[in-house]
Coordinates of C-alpha atoms in Angstrom, one line a residue:
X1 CA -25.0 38.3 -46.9
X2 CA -27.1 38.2 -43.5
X3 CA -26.1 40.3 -41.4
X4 CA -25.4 38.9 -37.7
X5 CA -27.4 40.2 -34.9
X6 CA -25.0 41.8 -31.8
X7 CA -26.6 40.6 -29.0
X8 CA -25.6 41.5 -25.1
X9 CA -23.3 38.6 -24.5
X10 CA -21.3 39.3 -27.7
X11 CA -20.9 42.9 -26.7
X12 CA -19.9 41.8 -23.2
X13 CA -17.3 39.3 -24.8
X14 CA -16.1 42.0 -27.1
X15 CA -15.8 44.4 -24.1
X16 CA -14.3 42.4 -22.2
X17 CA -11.6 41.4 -24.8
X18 CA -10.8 45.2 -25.3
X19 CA -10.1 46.0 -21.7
X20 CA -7.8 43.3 -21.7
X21 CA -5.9 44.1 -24.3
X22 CA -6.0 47.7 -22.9
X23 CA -4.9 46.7 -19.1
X24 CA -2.5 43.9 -20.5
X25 CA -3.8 41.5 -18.1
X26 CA -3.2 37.6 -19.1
X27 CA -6.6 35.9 -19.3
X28 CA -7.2 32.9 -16.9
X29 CA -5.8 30.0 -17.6
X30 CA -8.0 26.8 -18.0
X31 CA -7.9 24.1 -15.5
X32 CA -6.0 21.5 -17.2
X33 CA -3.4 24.2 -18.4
X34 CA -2.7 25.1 -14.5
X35 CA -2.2 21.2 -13.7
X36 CA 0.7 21.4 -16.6
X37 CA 2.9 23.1 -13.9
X38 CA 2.8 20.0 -11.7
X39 CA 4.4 17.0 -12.9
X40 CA 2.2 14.1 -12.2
X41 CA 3.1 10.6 -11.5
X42 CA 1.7 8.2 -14.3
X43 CA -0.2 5.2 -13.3
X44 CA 2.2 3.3 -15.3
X45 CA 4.8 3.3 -13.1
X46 CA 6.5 -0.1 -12.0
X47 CA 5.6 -1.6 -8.3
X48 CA 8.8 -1.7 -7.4
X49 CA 9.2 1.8 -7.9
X50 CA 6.1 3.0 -6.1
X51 CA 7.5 0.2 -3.0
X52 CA 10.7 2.6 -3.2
X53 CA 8.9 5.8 -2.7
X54 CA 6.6 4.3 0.1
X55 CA 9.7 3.2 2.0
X56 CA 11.2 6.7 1.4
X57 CA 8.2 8.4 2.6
X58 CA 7.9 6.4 5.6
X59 CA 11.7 7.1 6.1
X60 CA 11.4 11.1 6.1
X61 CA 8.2 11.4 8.5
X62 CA 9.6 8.3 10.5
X63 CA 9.6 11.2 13.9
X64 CA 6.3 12.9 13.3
X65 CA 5.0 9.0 13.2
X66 CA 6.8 8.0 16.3
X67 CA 5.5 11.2 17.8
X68 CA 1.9 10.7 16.6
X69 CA 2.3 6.6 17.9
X70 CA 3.3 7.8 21.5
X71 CA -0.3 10.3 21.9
X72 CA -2.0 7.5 20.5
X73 CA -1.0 5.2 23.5
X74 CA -1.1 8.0 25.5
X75 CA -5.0 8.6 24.9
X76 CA -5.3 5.0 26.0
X77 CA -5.2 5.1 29.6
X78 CA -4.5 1.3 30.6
X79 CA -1.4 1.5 28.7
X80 CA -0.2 4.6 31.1
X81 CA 2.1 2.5 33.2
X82 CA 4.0 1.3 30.2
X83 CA 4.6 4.3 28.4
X84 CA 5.5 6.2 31.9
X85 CA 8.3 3.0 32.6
X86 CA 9.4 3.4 28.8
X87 CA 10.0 7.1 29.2
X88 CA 11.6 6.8 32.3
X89 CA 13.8 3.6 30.7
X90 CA 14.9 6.3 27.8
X91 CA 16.2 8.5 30.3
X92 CA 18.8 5.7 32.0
X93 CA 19.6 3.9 28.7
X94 CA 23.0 4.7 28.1
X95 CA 23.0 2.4 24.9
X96 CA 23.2 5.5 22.7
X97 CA 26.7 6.0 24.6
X98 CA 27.9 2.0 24.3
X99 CA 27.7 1.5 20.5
X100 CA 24.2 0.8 20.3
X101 CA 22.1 -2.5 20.2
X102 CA 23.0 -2.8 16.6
X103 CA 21.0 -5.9 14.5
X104 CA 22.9 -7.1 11.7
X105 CA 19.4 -8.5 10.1
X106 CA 18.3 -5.4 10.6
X107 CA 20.8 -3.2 9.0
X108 CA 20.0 -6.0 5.8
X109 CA 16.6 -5.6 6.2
X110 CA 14.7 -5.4 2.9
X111 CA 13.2 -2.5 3.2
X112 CA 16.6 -0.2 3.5
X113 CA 17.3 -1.9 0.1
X114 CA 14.3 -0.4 -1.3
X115 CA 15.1 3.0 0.0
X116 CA 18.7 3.0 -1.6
X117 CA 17.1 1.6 -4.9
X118 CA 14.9 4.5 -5.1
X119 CA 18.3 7.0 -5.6
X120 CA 19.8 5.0 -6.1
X121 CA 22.7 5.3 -3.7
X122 CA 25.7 2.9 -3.6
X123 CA 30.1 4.0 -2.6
X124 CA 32.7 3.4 -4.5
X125 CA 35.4 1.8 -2.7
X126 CA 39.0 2.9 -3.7
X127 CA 40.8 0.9 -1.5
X128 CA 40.9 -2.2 1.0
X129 CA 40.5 -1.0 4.8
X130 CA 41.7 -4.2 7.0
X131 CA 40.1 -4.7 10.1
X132 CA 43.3 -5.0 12.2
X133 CA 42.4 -1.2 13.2
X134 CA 39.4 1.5 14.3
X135 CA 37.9 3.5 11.7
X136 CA 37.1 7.6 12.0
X137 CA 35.0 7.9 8.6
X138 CA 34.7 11.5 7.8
X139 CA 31.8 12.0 5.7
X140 CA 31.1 15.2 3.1
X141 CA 28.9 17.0 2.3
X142 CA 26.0 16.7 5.1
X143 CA 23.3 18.1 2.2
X144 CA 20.0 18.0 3.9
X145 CA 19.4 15.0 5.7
X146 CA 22.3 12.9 5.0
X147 CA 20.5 10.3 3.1
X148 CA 23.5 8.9 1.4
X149 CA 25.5 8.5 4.9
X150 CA 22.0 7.0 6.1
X151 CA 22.3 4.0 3.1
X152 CA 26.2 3.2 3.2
X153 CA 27.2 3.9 6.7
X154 CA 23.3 3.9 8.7
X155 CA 22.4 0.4 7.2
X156 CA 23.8 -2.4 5.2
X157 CA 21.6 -1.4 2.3
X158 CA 24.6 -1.3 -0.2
X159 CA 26.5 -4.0 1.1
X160 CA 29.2 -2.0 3.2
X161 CA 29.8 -5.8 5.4
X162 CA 30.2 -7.2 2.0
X163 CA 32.9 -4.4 0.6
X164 CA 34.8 -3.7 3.6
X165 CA 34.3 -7.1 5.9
X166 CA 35.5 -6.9 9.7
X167 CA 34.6 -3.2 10.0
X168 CA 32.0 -2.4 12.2
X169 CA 30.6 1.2 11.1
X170 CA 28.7 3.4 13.8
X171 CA 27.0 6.2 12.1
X172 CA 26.7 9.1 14.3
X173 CA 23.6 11.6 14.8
X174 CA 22.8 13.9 17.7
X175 CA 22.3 13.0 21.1
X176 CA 18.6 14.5 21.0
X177 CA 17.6 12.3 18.7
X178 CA 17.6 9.4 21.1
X179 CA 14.8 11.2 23.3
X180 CA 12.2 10.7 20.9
X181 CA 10.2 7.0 21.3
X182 CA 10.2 4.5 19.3
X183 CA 12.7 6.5 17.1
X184 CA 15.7 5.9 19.4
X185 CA 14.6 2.2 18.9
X186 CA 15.3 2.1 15.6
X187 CA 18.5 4.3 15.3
X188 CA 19.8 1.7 18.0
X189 CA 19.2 -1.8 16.2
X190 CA 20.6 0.0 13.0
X191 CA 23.8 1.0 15.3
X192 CA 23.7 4.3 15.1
X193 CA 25.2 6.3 18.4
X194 CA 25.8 9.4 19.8
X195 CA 28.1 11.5 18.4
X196 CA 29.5 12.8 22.2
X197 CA 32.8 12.5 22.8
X198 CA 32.2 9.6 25.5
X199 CA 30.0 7.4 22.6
X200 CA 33.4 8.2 20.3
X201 CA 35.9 6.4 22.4
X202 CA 34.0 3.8 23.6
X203 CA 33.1 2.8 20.1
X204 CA 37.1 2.9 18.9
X205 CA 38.4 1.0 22.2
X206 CA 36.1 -1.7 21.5
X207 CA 39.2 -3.5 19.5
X208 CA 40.0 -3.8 15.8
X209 CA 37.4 -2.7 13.2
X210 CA 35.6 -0.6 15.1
X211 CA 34.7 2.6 12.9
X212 CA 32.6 5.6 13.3
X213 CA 30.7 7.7 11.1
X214 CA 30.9 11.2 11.5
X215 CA 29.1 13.6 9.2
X216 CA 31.6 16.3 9.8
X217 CA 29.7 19.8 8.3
X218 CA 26.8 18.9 10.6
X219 CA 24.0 21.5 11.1
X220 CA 26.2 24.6 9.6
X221 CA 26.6 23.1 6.3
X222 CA 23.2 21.9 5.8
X223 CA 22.3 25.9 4.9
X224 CA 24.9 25.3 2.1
X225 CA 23.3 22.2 0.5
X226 CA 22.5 23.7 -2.5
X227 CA 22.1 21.4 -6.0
X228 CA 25.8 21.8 -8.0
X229 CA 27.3 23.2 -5.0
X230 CA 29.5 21.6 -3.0
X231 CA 30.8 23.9 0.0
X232 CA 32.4 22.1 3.6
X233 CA 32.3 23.3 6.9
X234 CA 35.8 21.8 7.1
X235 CA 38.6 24.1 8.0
X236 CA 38.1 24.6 12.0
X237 CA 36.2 21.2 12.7
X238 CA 39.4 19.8 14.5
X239 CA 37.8 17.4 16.9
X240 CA 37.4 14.6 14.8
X241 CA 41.3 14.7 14.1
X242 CA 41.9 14.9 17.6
X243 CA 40.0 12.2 18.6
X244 CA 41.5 9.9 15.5
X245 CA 45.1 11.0 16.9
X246 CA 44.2 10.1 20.5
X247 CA 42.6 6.7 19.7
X248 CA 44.9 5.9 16.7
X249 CA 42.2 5.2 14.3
X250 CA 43.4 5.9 10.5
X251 CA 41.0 8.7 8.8
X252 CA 38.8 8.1 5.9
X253 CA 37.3 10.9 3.8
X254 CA 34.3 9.9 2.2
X255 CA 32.4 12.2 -0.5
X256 CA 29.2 11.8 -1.4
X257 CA 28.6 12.9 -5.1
X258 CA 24.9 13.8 -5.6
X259 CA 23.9 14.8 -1.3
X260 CA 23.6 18.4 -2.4
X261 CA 21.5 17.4 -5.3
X262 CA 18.5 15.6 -3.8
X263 CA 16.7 18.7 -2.5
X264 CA 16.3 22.2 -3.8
X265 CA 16.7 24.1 -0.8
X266 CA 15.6 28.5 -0.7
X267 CA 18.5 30.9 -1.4
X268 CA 20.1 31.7 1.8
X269 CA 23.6 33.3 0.4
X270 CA 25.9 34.8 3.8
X271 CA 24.1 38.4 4.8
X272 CA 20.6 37.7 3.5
X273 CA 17.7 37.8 6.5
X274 CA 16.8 34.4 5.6
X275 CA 20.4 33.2 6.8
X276 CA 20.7 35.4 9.8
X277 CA 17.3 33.6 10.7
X278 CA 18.3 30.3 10.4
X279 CA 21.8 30.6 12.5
X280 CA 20.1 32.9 15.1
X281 CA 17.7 29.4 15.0
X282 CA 21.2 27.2 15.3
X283 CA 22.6 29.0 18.0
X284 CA 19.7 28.8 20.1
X285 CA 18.2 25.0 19.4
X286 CA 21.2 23.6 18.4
X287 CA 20.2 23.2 14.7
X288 CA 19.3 24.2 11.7
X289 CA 16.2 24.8 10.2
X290 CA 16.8 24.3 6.4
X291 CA 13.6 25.8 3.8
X292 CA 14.1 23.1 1.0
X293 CA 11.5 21.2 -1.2
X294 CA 11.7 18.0 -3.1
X295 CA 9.1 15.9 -4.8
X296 CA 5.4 14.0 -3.5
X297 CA 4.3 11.0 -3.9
X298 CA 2.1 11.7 -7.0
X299 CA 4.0 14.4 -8.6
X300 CA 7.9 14.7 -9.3
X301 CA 8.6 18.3 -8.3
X302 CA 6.5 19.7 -5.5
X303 CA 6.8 18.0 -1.9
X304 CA 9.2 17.3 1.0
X305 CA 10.5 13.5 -0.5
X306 CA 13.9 14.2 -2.1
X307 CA 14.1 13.8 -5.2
X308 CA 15.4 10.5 -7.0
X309 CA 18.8 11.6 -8.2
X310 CA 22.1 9.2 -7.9
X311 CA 24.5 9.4 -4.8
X312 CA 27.3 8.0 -4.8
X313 CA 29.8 8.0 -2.0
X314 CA 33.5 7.4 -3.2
X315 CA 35.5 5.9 0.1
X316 CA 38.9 7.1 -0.1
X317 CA 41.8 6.1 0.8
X318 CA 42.7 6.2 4.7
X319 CA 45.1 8.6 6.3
X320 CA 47.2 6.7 8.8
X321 CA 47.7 8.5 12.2
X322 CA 50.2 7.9 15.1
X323 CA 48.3 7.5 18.4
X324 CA 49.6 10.1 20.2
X325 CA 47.7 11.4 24.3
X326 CA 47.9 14.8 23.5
X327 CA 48.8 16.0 20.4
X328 CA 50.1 19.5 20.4
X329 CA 47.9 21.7 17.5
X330 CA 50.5 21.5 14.9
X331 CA 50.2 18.1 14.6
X332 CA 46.7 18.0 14.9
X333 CA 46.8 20.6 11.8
X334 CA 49.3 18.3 9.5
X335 CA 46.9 15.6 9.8
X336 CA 44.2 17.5 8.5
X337 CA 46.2 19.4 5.8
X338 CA 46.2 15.4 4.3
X339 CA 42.8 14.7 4.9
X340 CA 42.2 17.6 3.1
X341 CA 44.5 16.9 0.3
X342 CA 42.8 13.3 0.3
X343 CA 39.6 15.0 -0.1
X344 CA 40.4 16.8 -3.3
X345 CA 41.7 14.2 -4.6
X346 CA 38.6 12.4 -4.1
X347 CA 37.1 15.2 -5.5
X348 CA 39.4 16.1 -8.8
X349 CA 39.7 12.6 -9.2
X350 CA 35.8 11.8 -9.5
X351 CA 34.0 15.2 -10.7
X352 CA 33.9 15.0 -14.2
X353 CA 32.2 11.4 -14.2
X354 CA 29.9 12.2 -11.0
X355 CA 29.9 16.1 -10.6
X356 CA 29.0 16.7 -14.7
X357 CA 26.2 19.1 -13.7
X358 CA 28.0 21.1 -11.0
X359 CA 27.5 25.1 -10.8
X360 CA 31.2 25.4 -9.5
X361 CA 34.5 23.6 -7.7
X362 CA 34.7 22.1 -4.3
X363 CA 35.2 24.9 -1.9
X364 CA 36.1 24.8 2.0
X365 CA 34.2 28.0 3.2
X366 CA 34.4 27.7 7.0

């Protein structure tokens, strides 16, 4: 048999190979094998389903785009002395305080359809709420960015007119928000208000069906938004009740099966730096700053778009209140002792069917 020749490259291969195996170092993967760890979209994928995750993406940098619109007439200077009277007319709009400048074909317009398709988000509606009253909804968990609020309560995406006709929802959102162009614009023809105790009452004293939205964990629970979790800020948020009592609006608890699930957010348990971090951030700018990760446009698991799992928001029953000036705390406390207790019923009640892959029970922590 012929012998085969060593030649340089073989001994350098064969070298090579040995001080691998010595070192235990894991040879380079090839190209295609390091692509394997993103999960591409195919180019098979319907158009209505690529339409959904446009409208989504749009959605979630909807700020940075209003930002980037306003330095683009800014750079133009003719246009000068109508972005100065617009900024000035932002500052003496009290619309965000009056209910809004809500647009019912707005609320219905298509393109809020195709973002609660892309979920898909829908409620589940327990019970009839007649407009003969106001409305405080009380809405749980706050997850991320609220995107399930934003579909049943923010538009008319899922058909909330249809479901519950005569009630006028008002989603509620932070003041600050209404100080960015454009953006305030849009909040305001979809209804949304302020959630300050002034834009509160006016909304319930505008007569029978007037209801707000109110996400009640706000920024603090957003740290807690963790897939399979679902933990409230609950226990000392007392305004809300308050303000039902003193208006005499009945109180709806709304949970939201699957708001926790559509972003993976970094573990930030109680006493890790992380979470000091982000409250030290919350105390000073008024909110959170949340280190989470969804999916992209082309691939399903790396990017900031959340990901496409179901939320479902089941609309309880309501808890009737006796309008009362100044209710003493004891009161105030019995009528959140059954809000709470229609809140785990909710919860008990819906769990097994919508909850299947949760990591552990309802839990009020705060």
């Amino acid at each position: 048999m012929e012998e085969r020749p060593v030649t340089n490259s073989t001994l350098s291969a064969s070298l090579l190979k040995d001080r691998l195996s010595k070192l235990s170092v894991t040879p380079l993967r090839p190209v295609a094998a390091l692509q394997a760890r993103v999960d591409f979209v195919p180019a098979s994928i319907p158009r209505v389903r690529r339409l959904q995750t446009v409208v989504v993406a749009l959605w979630t940098s909807i700020i940075p785009i209003c930002f980037s619109f306003t330095l683009f007439l800014l750079s133009y200077p003719p246009l000068w002395p109508f972005v100065i009277i617009y900024m000035i007319w932002i500052h003496i709009d009290s619309a965000p305080e009056r209910g809004g400048r809500v647009s019912p074909w707005f609320r219905s317009f298509r393109f809020w359809k195709f973002f609660a398709e892309y979920y898909p988000a829908s409620y589940k509606k327990e019970c009839d709420l007649p407009a003969d009253r106001p409305y405080v909804f009380g809405y749980h968990p706050h997850g991320i960015i609220s995107m399930g609020a934003m579909c049943n309560f923010g538009s008319d995406s899922t058909s909330f007119s249809s479901g519950f006709p005569g009630v006028r929802p008002h989603l509620l959102t932070l003041t600050s928000n209404f100080t960015i162009p454009f953006y305030r614009e849009i909040l305001l023809f979809l209804g949304v208000c302020s959630v300050s105790k002034r834009s509160c009452e006016r909304i319930l004293r505008k007569g029978k069906g007037s209801a707000i939205t109110i996400v009640v964990g706000g920024a603090a629970e957003s740290l807690s938004a963790h897939p399979g979790t679902a933990d409230l800020t609950l226990r000392r948020r007392l305004g809300f009740i308050k303000l039902a009592i003193r208006e005499g609006a009945d109180l709806v608890p709304v949970f939201s099966f699957g708001e926790n699930d559509i972003y993976e957010q970094m573990p930030n348990e109680k006493g890790t730096t992380l979470y000091k971090i982000q409250k030290k951030f919350q105390n000073v700018f008024g909110f959170t700053l949340p280190l989470f990760h969804g999916r992209g446009i082309l691939n399903y698991n790396w990017g900031l778009l959340p990901y496409r799992r179901r939320i479902i928001a089941v609309i309880g029953r309501p808890v009737h209140v006796k309008k009362m000036n100044s209710p003493t705390v004891e009161q105030i406390r019995e009528v959140q002792e059954a809000y709470i207790a229609e809140l785990m019923r909710i919860w008990n009640t819906y769990k097994d069917e919508f909850a299947r892959t949760r990591r552990r029970e309802l839990s009020i922590i705060d």
